[in-house]
């Protein structure tokens, strides 16, 4: 993504976090954003339809509503806004930016350990604890630490 586009995604993420902290479930929103971003990134046809300028906005809205049926209100409103503004493809960047902001709000830092062989659960916990002591933050081990 272009730096300008990343800036736009960060602005959406900041606004979402403020709303979620005030009225919603910020952890749930992080999870919903990540799932939606994964879905969008995994389905090129969905991306094409939602980004295609010849597809009417009303049709895109109907598709997005059907795909993300049952989503919480805040997420649904974001999706409708992105469809209306032709910015649906920003969703993965918004999800990443939101996870980063949510982690910072909770004083959580993401950690990725590269090892020669897989760590046992106890080893991973010990590593997270040691890194937490060293950084003074909670160390998240899931993909974007948005849930953790």
mmCIF file of C-alpha atoms in Angstrom:
data_model
loop_
_atom_site.group_PDB
_atom_site.id
_atom_site.type_symbol
_atom_site.label_atom_id
_atom_site.label_comp_id
_atom_site.label_asym_id
_atom_site.label_seq_id
_atom_site.Cartn_x
_atom_site.Cartn_y
_atom_site.Cartn_z
ATOM 1 C CA UNK A 1 0.000 0.000 0.000
ATOM 2 C CA UNK A 2 1.031 3.581 -0.582
ATOM 3 C CA UNK A 3 2.014 5.680 2.454
ATOM 4 C CA UNK A 4 -1.016 7.913 1.850
ATOM 5 C CA UNK A 5 -3.324 4.897 1.881
ATOM 6 C CA UNK A 6 -1.727 3.623 5.089
ATOM 7 C CA UNK A 7 -2.356 7.012 6.654
ATOM 8 C CA UNK A 8 -6.018 6.798 5.684
ATOM 9 C CA UNK A 9 -6.234 3.286 7.165
ATOM 10 C CA UNK A 10 -4.672 4.544 10.415
ATOM 11 C CA UNK A 11 -7.225 7.366 10.627
ATOM 12 C CA UNK A 12 -10.079 4.889 10.240
ATOM 13 C CA UNK A 13 -8.466 2.641 12.855
ATOM 14 C CA UNK A 14 -8.040 5.501 15.337
ATOM 15 C CA UNK A 15 -11.670 6.532 14.952
ATOM 16 C CA UNK A 16 -12.796 2.917 15.319
ATOM 17 C CA UNK A 17 -10.788 2.433 18.490
ATOM 18 C CA UNK A 18 -12.233 5.586 20.029
ATOM 19 C CA UNK A 19 -15.763 4.428 19.213
ATOM 20 C CA UNK A 20 -15.119 0.879 20.396
ATOM 21 C CA UNK A 21 -13.615 2.059 23.669
ATOM 22 C CA UNK A 22 -16.541 4.400 24.215
ATOM 23 C CA UNK A 23 -19.455 2.255 23.106
ATOM 24 C CA UNK A 24 -18.380 -1.173 22.067
ATOM 25 C CA UNK A 25 -16.201 -4.190 22.433
ATOM 26 C CA UNK A 26 -12.679 -3.241 21.278
ATOM 27 C CA UNK A 27 -11.325 -6.799 21.550
ATOM 28 C CA UNK A 28 -14.293 -8.158 19.622
ATOM 29 C CA UNK A 29 -13.845 -5.504 16.956
ATOM 30 C CA UNK A 30 -10.155 -6.452 16.602
ATOM 31 C CA UNK A 31 -11.205 -10.058 16.069
ATOM 32 C CA UNK A 32 -13.954 -9.126 13.587
ATOM 33 C CA UNK A 33 -11.633 -6.875 11.599
ATOM 34 C CA UNK A 34 -8.961 -9.569 11.411
ATOM 35 C CA UNK A 35 -11.458 -12.230 10.292
ATOM 36 C CA UNK A 36 -12.933 -9.899 7.667
ATOM 37 C CA UNK A 37 -9.488 -8.903 6.420
ATOM 38 C CA UNK A 38 -8.456 -12.555 6.169
ATOM 39 C CA UNK A 39 -11.629 -13.341 4.247
ATOM 40 C CA UNK A 40 -11.139 -10.441 1.864
ATOM 41 C CA UNK A 41 -7.475 -11.281 1.278
ATOM 42 C CA UNK A 42 -8.308 -14.945 0.645
ATOM 43 C CA UNK A 43 -10.979 -14.273 -1.987
ATOM 44 C CA UNK A 44 -9.714 -12.370 -5.011
ATOM 45 C CA UNK A 45 -13.148 -12.443 -6.660
ATOM 46 C CA UNK A 46 -14.723 -10.715 -3.661
ATOM 47 C CA UNK A 47 -11.990 -8.066 -3.801
ATOM 48 C CA UNK A 48 -12.601 -7.523 -7.507
ATOM 49 C CA UNK A 49 -16.353 -7.134 -7.120
ATOM 50 C CA UNK A 50 -16.108 -4.759 -4.158
ATOM 51 C CA UNK A 51 -13.452 -2.641 -5.882
ATOM 52 C CA UNK A 52 -14.835 -2.656 -9.424
ATOM 53 C CA UNK A 53 -16.047 0.793 -10.468
ATOM 54 C CA UNK A 54 -18.740 -0.638 -12.788
ATOM 55 C CA UNK A 55 -20.497 -2.458 -9.943
ATOM 56 C CA UNK A 56 -23.104 -0.108 -8.450
ATOM 57 C CA UNK A 57 -22.644 0.901 -4.810
ATOM 58 C CA UNK A 58 -26.031 -0.588 -3.907
ATOM 59 C CA UNK A 59 -24.954 -3.981 -5.283
ATOM 60 C CA UNK A 60 -21.633 -3.781 -3.394
ATOM 61 C CA UNK A 61 -23.529 -2.909 -0.205
ATOM 62 C CA UNK A 62 -25.800 -5.923 -0.673
ATOM 63 C CA UNK A 63 -22.823 -8.235 -1.258
ATOM 64 C CA UNK A 64 -20.935 -6.903 1.761
ATOM 65 C CA UNK A 65 -24.033 -7.226 3.943
ATOM 66 C CA UNK A 66 -24.579 -10.818 2.803
ATOM 67 C CA UNK A 67 -20.935 -11.820 3.262
ATOM 68 C CA UNK A 68 -20.657 -10.255 6.718
ATOM 69 C CA UNK A 69 -24.184 -11.044 7.860
ATOM 70 C CA UNK A 70 -24.636 -10.869 11.616
ATOM 71 C CA UNK A 71 -21.608 -8.643 12.165
ATOM 72 C CA UNK A 72 -21.738 -6.203 15.092
ATOM 73 C CA UNK A 73 -23.164 -2.749 14.414
ATOM 74 C CA UNK A 74 -19.868 -0.842 14.543
ATOM 75 C CA UNK A 75 -18.241 -3.209 12.052
ATOM 76 C CA UNK A 76 -21.306 -3.112 9.772
ATOM 77 C CA UNK A 77 -21.286 0.681 9.764
ATOM 78 C CA UNK A 78 -17.568 0.701 8.917
ATOM 79 C CA UNK A 79 -18.151 -1.687 6.060
ATOM 80 C CA UNK A 80 -21.001 0.403 4.654
ATOM 81 C CA UNK A 81 -18.830 3.525 4.885
ATOM 82 C CA UNK A 82 -15.952 1.802 3.091
ATOM 83 C CA UNK A 83 -18.290 0.605 0.338
ATOM 84 C CA UNK A 84 -19.798 4.077 -0.112
ATOM 85 C CA UNK A 85 -16.355 5.690 -0.305
ATOM 86 C CA UNK A 86 -14.911 3.008 -2.610
ATOM 87 C CA UNK A 87 -12.331 2.036 0.032
ATOM 88 C CA UNK A 88 -13.254 -1.556 0.778
ATOM 89 C CA UNK A 89 -9.770 -2.781 -0.069
ATOM 90 C CA UNK A 90 -8.435 -0.747 2.870
ATOM 91 C CA UNK A 91 -9.979 -3.262 5.268
ATOM 92 C CA UNK A 92 -6.810 -5.381 5.771
ATOM 93 C CA UNK A 93 -4.730 -2.250 6.452
ATOM 94 C CA UNK A 94 -7.384 -0.926 8.820
ATOM 95 C CA UNK A 95 -7.368 -4.277 10.656
ATOM 96 C CA UNK A 96 -3.574 -4.163 11.067
ATOM 97 C CA UNK A 97 -3.586 -0.523 12.173
ATOM 98 C CA UNK A 98 -6.437 -1.163 14.611
ATOM 99 C CA UNK A 99 -4.612 -4.155 16.137
ATOM 100 C CA UNK A 100 -1.488 -2.029 16.592
ATOM 101 C CA UNK A 101 -3.452 0.786 18.256
ATOM 102 C CA UNK A 102 -5.437 -1.645 20.422
ATOM 103 C CA UNK A 103 -2.222 -3.305 21.563
ATOM 104 C CA UNK A 104 -0.643 0.061 22.378
ATOM 105 C CA UNK A 105 -3.740 1.036 24.346
ATOM 106 C CA UNK A 106 -3.409 -2.158 26.425
ATOM 107 C CA UNK A 107 0.387 -1.862 26.707
ATOM 108 C CA UNK A 108 0.832 -5.060 24.705
ATOM 109 C CA UNK A 109 3.723 -5.655 22.353
ATOM 110 C CA UNK A 110 3.755 -8.340 19.671
ATOM 111 C CA UNK A 111 6.632 -10.801 19.664
ATOM 112 C CA UNK A 112 7.707 -13.242 17.008
ATOM 113 C CA UNK A 113 10.309 -15.818 17.981
ATOM 114 C CA UNK A 114 12.263 -17.736 15.355
ATOM 115 C CA UNK A 115 13.539 -21.063 16.649
ATOM 116 C CA UNK A 116 15.291 -24.067 15.155
ATOM 117 C CA UNK A 117 12.496 -26.306 16.395
ATOM 118 C CA UNK A 118 8.969 -25.598 17.652
ATOM 119 C CA UNK A 119 8.716 -24.378 21.236
ATOM 120 C CA UNK A 120 6.751 -26.347 23.778
ATOM 121 C CA UNK A 121 3.899 -24.419 25.410
ATOM 122 C CA UNK A 122 5.916 -24.014 28.610
ATOM 123 C CA UNK A 123 8.896 -22.642 26.681
ATOM 124 C CA UNK A 124 6.721 -20.157 24.811
ATOM 125 C CA UNK A 125 5.163 -18.997 28.070
ATOM 126 C CA UNK A 126 8.576 -18.637 29.702
ATOM 127 C CA UNK A 127 9.844 -16.650 26.701
ATOM 128 C CA UNK A 128 6.803 -14.354 26.764
ATOM 129 C CA UNK A 129 7.266 -13.817 30.504
ATOM 130 C CA UNK A 130 10.974 -13.007 30.107
ATOM 131 C CA UNK A 131 10.284 -10.600 27.234
ATOM 132 C CA UNK A 132 7.517 -9.002 29.276
ATOM 133 C CA UNK A 133 9.900 -8.398 32.158
ATOM 134 C CA UNK A 134 12.510 -6.971 29.786
ATOM 135 C CA UNK A 135 10.095 -4.620 27.993
ATOM 136 C CA UNK A 136 7.741 -3.799 30.845
ATOM 137 C CA UNK A 137 4.840 -4.733 28.601
ATOM 138 C CA UNK A 138 2.581 -7.683 28.106
ATOM 139 C CA UNK A 139 3.884 -9.847 25.275
ATOM 140 C CA UNK A 140 1.281 -11.121 22.844
ATOM 141 C CA UNK A 141 1.973 -14.250 20.870
ATOM 142 C CA UNK A 142 -0.957 -14.487 18.475
ATOM 143 C CA UNK A 143 -0.770 -13.202 14.933
ATOM 144 C CA UNK A 144 -1.609 -9.557 15.474
ATOM 145 C CA UNK A 145 -2.187 -9.694 19.225
ATOM 146 C CA UNK A 146 -5.577 -8.108 18.709
ATOM 147 C CA UNK A 147 -7.282 -10.645 20.958
ATOM 148 C CA UNK A 148 -4.710 -11.234 23.519
#
